[in-house]
Tab-separated table of C-alpha atoms and ligand atoms in Angstrom:
chain	number	residue	atom	x	y	z
A	6	MET	CA	105.592	93.958	80.647
A	7	ASN	CA	104.632	97.552	79.545
A	8	ALA	CA	106.908	100.207	78.290
A	9	LEU	CA	107.673	102.430	80.818
A	10	THR	CA	107.250	105.462	79.564
A	11	PRO	CA	104.274	108.537	79.113
A	12	ALA	CA	102.219	106.329	77.092
A	13	LEU	CA	101.751	103.971	80.260
A	14	PHE	CA	99.379	106.348	81.957
A	15	SER	CA	97.129	106.288	78.174
A	16	ARG	CA	96.603	102.946	78.711
A	17	ASP	CA	93.726	100.746	79.780
A	18	CYS	CA	93.315	101.098	83.173
A	19	GLN	CA	90.594	99.419	85.067
A	20	PHE	CA	88.718	99.995	88.307
A	21	ILE	CA	89.618	96.343	90.200
A	22	ALA	CA	87.917	96.829	93.690
A	23	GLY	CA	86.135	99.243	96.153
A	24	VAL	CA	87.302	97.504	99.108
A	25	THR	CA	85.677	98.310	102.778
A	26	ASN	CA	86.899	95.839	104.666
A	27	LEU	CA	90.603	93.922	104.681
A	28	GLU	CA	89.091	90.193	103.692
A	29	GLN	CA	88.247	92.181	100.556
A	30	MET	CA	91.911	93.589	99.341
A	31	PRO	CA	92.669	92.643	95.981
A	32	PRO	CA	95.500	90.128	95.744
A	33	MET	CA	99.030	92.189	95.532
A	34	HIS	CA	100.918	91.250	91.913
A	35	LEU	CA	101.744	94.791	90.939
A	36	PRO	CA	103.311	97.954	92.708
A	37	GLU	CA	101.144	100.223	94.525
A	38	ILE	CA	100.741	103.818	94.324
A	39	VAL	CA	98.532	105.643	97.169
A	40	PHE	CA	96.634	108.903	97.176
A	41	CYS	CA	95.826	110.070	100.631
A	42	GLY	CA	95.468	113.372	101.912
A	43	ARG	CA	92.360	115.336	103.552
A	44	SER	CA	88.889	115.357	102.026
A	45	ASN	CA	88.551	117.225	99.392
A	46	VAL	CA	91.847	117.587	98.664
A	47	GLY	CA	91.638	116.578	95.112
A	48	LYS	CA	92.558	113.157	95.174
A	49	SER	CA	90.038	111.436	92.641
A	50	SER	CA	90.829	114.356	90.002
A	51	LEU	CA	94.580	113.778	90.396
A	52	ILE	CA	94.139	110.480	89.424
A	53	ASN	CA	91.848	111.403	86.020
A	54	ALA	CA	94.458	113.743	85.606
A	55	LEU	CA	97.132	111.682	85.552
A	56	LEU	CA	95.177	108.863	83.013
A	57	HIS	CA	94.344	111.955	80.585
A	58	ARG	CA	90.756	110.901	81.428
A	59	LYS	CA	88.022	113.073	82.719
A	60	HIS	CA	85.505	110.541	85.060
A	61	LEU	CA	87.200	107.045	85.463
A	62	VAL	CA	87.218	108.226	89.303
A	63	ARG	CA	84.718	109.847	91.451
A	64	THR	CA	85.169	113.136	91.743
A	65	SER	CA	82.625	114.857	94.100
A	66	ASN	CA	81.630	118.227	94.920
A	67	THR	CA	80.431	117.022	98.706
A	68	PRO	CA	83.700	116.425	100.849
A	69	GLY	CA	84.067	112.786	102.064
A	70	HIS	CA	82.629	111.121	99.105
A	71	THR	CA	85.191	108.537	98.230
A	72	ARG	CA	84.603	105.917	100.770
A	73	GLN	CA	86.438	102.967	100.429
A	74	LEU	CA	89.687	101.893	98.956
A	75	ASN	CA	89.096	101.993	94.844
A	76	PHE	CA	91.747	100.108	93.594
A	77	PHE	CA	92.665	100.672	90.059
A	78	ASN	CA	94.677	98.251	88.024
A	79	LEU	CA	96.815	100.387	85.130
A	80	ALA	CA	98.040	98.248	82.319
A	81	ASP	CA	99.053	95.423	84.493
A	82	THR	CA	101.973	97.599	85.634
A	83	ALA	CA	100.961	98.931	88.347
A	84	MET	CA	97.809	99.495	90.950
A	85	LEU	CA	96.511	103.094	91.650
A	86	VAL	CA	94.727	103.152	94.555
A	87	ASP	CA	92.579	105.989	95.984
A	88	VAL	CA	91.450	105.792	99.656
A	89	PRO	CA	89.366	107.854	101.650
A	90	GLY	CA	90.176	111.446	102.623
A	91	TYR	CA	91.022	112.356	106.318
A	92	GLY	CA	89.165	115.464	108.257
A	93	TYR	CA	85.912	115.402	107.380
A	94	ALA	CA	83.833	117.293	109.840
A	95	LYS	CA	80.975	116.383	108.553
A	96	ALA	CA	81.032	112.047	108.554
A	97	SER	CA	79.683	110.668	111.731
A	98	LYS	CA	82.400	109.107	114.686
A	99	ALA	CA	81.826	105.788	113.734
A	100	ASP	CA	82.251	106.407	110.459
A	101	ILE	CA	85.723	107.773	110.763
A	102	LYS	CA	86.585	105.197	113.090
A	103	ARG	CA	85.713	102.472	111.117
A	104	TRP	CA	87.473	103.591	107.795
A	105	GLN	CA	90.386	105.050	109.693
A	106	SER	CA	91.301	101.480	111.330
A	107	LEU	CA	90.873	100.378	107.688
A	108	LEU	CA	93.358	102.627	105.767
A	109	PHE	CA	96.034	102.067	108.684
A	110	SER	CA	95.649	98.269	108.648
A	111	TYR	CA	96.285	98.507	105.093
A	112	LEU	CA	98.883	100.948	104.825
A	113	ARG	CA	100.891	98.875	107.920
A	114	GLY	CA	100.231	95.633	106.118
A	115	ARG	CA	100.832	96.225	102.699
A	116	SER	CA	103.940	95.265	101.437
A	117	GLN	CA	103.664	95.692	97.762
A	118	ILE	CA	103.109	100.035	98.494
A	119	ALA	CA	105.818	101.648	96.385
A	120	ARG	CA	104.801	104.661	97.410
A	121	VAL	CA	102.027	106.603	98.833
A	122	LEU	CA	101.323	110.454	98.031
A	123	VAL	CA	100.115	112.559	100.685
A	124	LEU	CA	98.316	115.270	98.620
A	125	ILE	CA	98.480	118.755	100.580
A	126	ASP	CA	95.981	121.846	99.123
A	127	ALA	CA	98.312	124.655	98.374
A	128	ARG	CA	95.855	126.854	99.848
A	129	GLN	CA	95.919	125.394	102.946
A	130	GLY	CA	99.548	123.904	103.184
A	131	VAL	CA	100.081	120.889	105.771
A	132	LYS	CA	97.497	120.568	108.983
A	133	PRO	CA	97.763	118.764	111.917
A	134	GLY	CA	96.129	115.817	109.743
A	135	ASP	CA	98.581	115.517	107.483
A	136	GLU	CA	101.336	115.689	110.672
A	137	GLU	CA	99.351	112.673	111.964
A	138	MET	CA	99.225	110.863	108.014
A	139	MET	CA	102.700	111.402	107.840
A	140	THR	CA	104.021	109.725	111.320
A	141	LEU	CA	101.795	107.167	110.852
A	142	LEU	CA	103.606	106.259	107.415
A	143	ASP	CA	106.808	107.278	109.549
A	144	ASP	CA	105.955	104.334	111.868
A	145	ALA	CA	104.206	102.034	108.873
A	146	ALA	CA	108.183	102.647	107.337
A	147	GLN	CA	106.222	102.986	103.887
A	148	PRO	CA	107.806	105.509	101.244
A	149	TYR	CA	105.627	108.472	100.719
A	150	GLN	CA	105.948	112.162	98.883
A	151	LEU	CA	103.996	115.549	99.780
A	152	VAL	CA	102.205	116.659	96.298
A	153	LEU	CA	100.686	120.148	96.179
A	154	THR	CA	97.688	120.187	94.762
A	155	LYS	CA	95.098	122.763	93.374
A	156	SER	CA	98.008	125.330	91.980
A	157	ASP	CA	95.564	126.830	89.970
A	158	LYS	CA	93.738	128.562	92.964
A	159	VAL	CA	96.747	130.077	94.614
A	160	LYS	CA	99.018	132.539	93.357
A	161	SER	CA	102.587	132.554	93.147
A	162	ASP	CA	103.707	134.196	96.244
A	163	GLU	CA	101.221	131.626	97.789
A	164	LEU	CA	102.243	129.030	96.347
A	165	GLU	CA	105.668	129.164	97.497
A	166	LYS	CA	104.410	129.713	101.270
A	167	ALA	CA	102.827	126.098	100.824
A	168	ARG	CA	106.145	125.126	99.115
A	169	THR	CA	107.873	126.379	102.487
A	170	SER	CA	104.839	124.432	104.665
A	171	VAL	CA	105.568	121.312	102.885
A	172	GLU	CA	109.506	121.682	103.460
A	173	ARG	CA	109.423	122.724	107.043
A	174	ALA	CA	106.781	118.866	107.139
A	175	ILE	CA	109.453	117.339	105.566
A	176	ALA	CA	112.230	118.492	107.246
A	177	LYS	CA	110.919	116.708	110.503
A	178	HIS	CA	109.787	113.670	108.617
A	179	PRO	CA	113.423	112.194	107.224
A	180	ALA	CA	111.595	109.103	105.704
A	181	ALA	CA	109.404	111.643	103.365
A	182	PHE	CA	110.804	111.850	99.729
A	183	PRO	CA	112.471	115.174	99.557
A	184	HIS	CA	111.233	116.454	96.182
A	185	THR	CA	107.870	118.180	96.619
A	186	LEU	CA	105.931	118.547	93.330
A	187	ALA	CA	102.780	121.487	92.911
A	188	THR	CA	100.317	119.670	90.901
A	189	SER	CA	96.580	121.194	89.246
A	190	SER	CA	94.625	118.543	87.793
A	191	GLU	CA	92.597	121.662	86.062
A	192	SER	CA	95.499	123.321	84.665
A	193	LYS	CA	97.557	119.893	84.190
A	194	ASP	CA	100.734	122.449	85.563
A	195	GLY	CA	102.890	119.813	87.318
A	196	ILE	CA	101.217	116.638	85.647
A	197	GLU	CA	104.167	115.431	83.468
A	198	GLY	CA	106.615	116.184	86.016
A	199	LEU	CA	104.378	113.475	88.845
A	200	GLN	CA	103.977	111.345	85.532
A	201	GLU	CA	108.317	111.194	84.810
A	202	SER	CA	108.683	110.332	89.145
A	203	LEU	CA	106.190	107.857	89.032
A	204	LEU	CA	108.195	106.330	85.709
A	205	GLU	CA	110.900	106.805	87.892
A	206	LEU	CA	109.936	105.088	90.355
A	207	LEU	CA	108.797	102.080	88.427
A	208	ARG	CA	111.811	101.418	86.503
A	209	THR	CA	113.020	100.912	89.500
A	210	LEU	CA	111.273	98.565	90.764
A	211	ALA	CA	111.026	96.638	87.006
A	212	PRO	CA	113.350	94.276	86.447
A	213	THR	CA	116.308	94.584	84.021
A	214	PRO	CA	115.590	93.140	81.093
A	215	PRO	CA	118.000	90.724	79.756
A	216	ALA	CA	120.807	92.567	77.970
A	217	ALA	CA	120.454	92.218	73.963
A	218	GLY	CA	122.852	89.804	71.771
B	16	GTP	P1	87.352	112.966	98.548
B	16	GTP	O1	87.224	111.485	98.423
B	16	GTP	O2	85.996	113.562	98.973
B	16	GTP	O3	88.062	112.934	99.755
B	16	GTP	O4	87.546	113.852	97.854
B	16	GTP	P2	89.158	114.103	97.013
B	16	GTP	O5	90.456	114.328	97.738
B	16	GTP	O6	89.193	112.810	96.082
B	16	GTP	O7	88.978	115.411	96.220
B	16	GTP	P3	88.084	115.488	94.468
B	16	GTP	O8	89.395	115.129	93.352
B	16	GTP	O9	86.829	114.742	94.437
B	16	GTP	O10	88.266	116.680	94.599
B	16	GTP	C1	87.507	117.682	94.849
B	16	GTP	C2	86.730	119.029	94.620
B	16	GTP	O11	87.773	119.673	94.193
B	16	GTP	C3	86.148	118.739	93.228
B	16	GTP	O12	84.934	119.781	93.175
B	16	GTP	C4	87.064	118.933	91.880
B	16	GTP	O13	86.402	119.485	90.955
B	16	GTP	C5	88.307	119.860	92.950
B	16	GTP	N1	89.335	120.328	92.533
B	16	GTP	C6	90.045	118.661	92.655
B	16	GTP	N2	91.652	118.995	91.839
B	16	GTP	C7	91.793	120.262	91.755
B	16	GTP	C8	92.165	121.481	91.040
B	16	GTP	O14	93.293	121.051	90.231
B	16	GTP	N3	92.452	122.546	90.803
B	16	GTP	C9	90.917	122.898	91.206
B	16	GTP	N4	90.683	124.492	90.704
B	16	GTP	N5	89.848	122.574	91.648
B	16	GTP	C10	90.300	120.867	91.694
B	17	MG	MG1	88.009	110.776	95.896
C-alpha cells in the first residue's frame, strides 16, 4: 500500500479499460472514485489536474466526447473512473439510452465505489440533469459529493451564487456529502483541497497498519 500523502497523485497512473458494456468491467479490487457530471463540465480535465498531468485523460472541445467508462489505476491504491457526461443535446437518442443504461447499471451494482464526484459548472450551477443524477445516486445508495468546476471562469459573486445553488441542492439530498469544493483545472485553485479530501477518504478505507514494536 502506498503512503496516503499528496505524493500519491504524482505516482504512476495507468489506463486500465474503456468499458462500453457491463461484461467488460475490470475486477473490483480497489476503491473507485467516480467523476461524473454534465457533458463538457470538465471531468477529464479535473482528473488530469489532480494527477498533475496534461494529457493522461483525453479532453475535448467537442461536448459528448467521452463515450465509455474509462478506468485509471492510480498506483494500485485507487481506481479513478471517468464517465460519459449527461445532457449532451446532440447525441442520438439511441446513444444516450445505451450509455445511460451502462452508467446506471455500473452505479447501482458497484460496491467498490468509495465516492462519486458530481461536477457542477460554476457558470451554470445545478441543472435538472444534475438533480436527476443525485436522485439516482440516492437510490443506488452511493456516497457522493458536489464539486464546482471552472471557477477561473467566474467572478467571486458568481462563484458564491453557484455555491448557493449547490448548497440548496444538497439540502434536498441528505445522502450528499455536505462539504462542497470549488476547483479550477486551469488555475489549479482548489485542486489541493480536493486531493486532501480524497486522501482522507482513502485513509478511512485503508486497513490500520499494525502497531509498531
Ligand atoms: P465530456 O467528456 O465531453 O463529457 O467532457 P468533460 O466533462 O470531460 O470536459 P473536459 O475535461 O473535456 O473539458 C471540456 C472543456 O472545458 C475543454 O475545452 C477544457 O479545456 C475546458 N475546461 C475544463 N476544465 C476547465 C477549467 O477549470 N477552467 C477552464 N477555463 N476551462 C476548463
Ligand atoms: Mg471527458
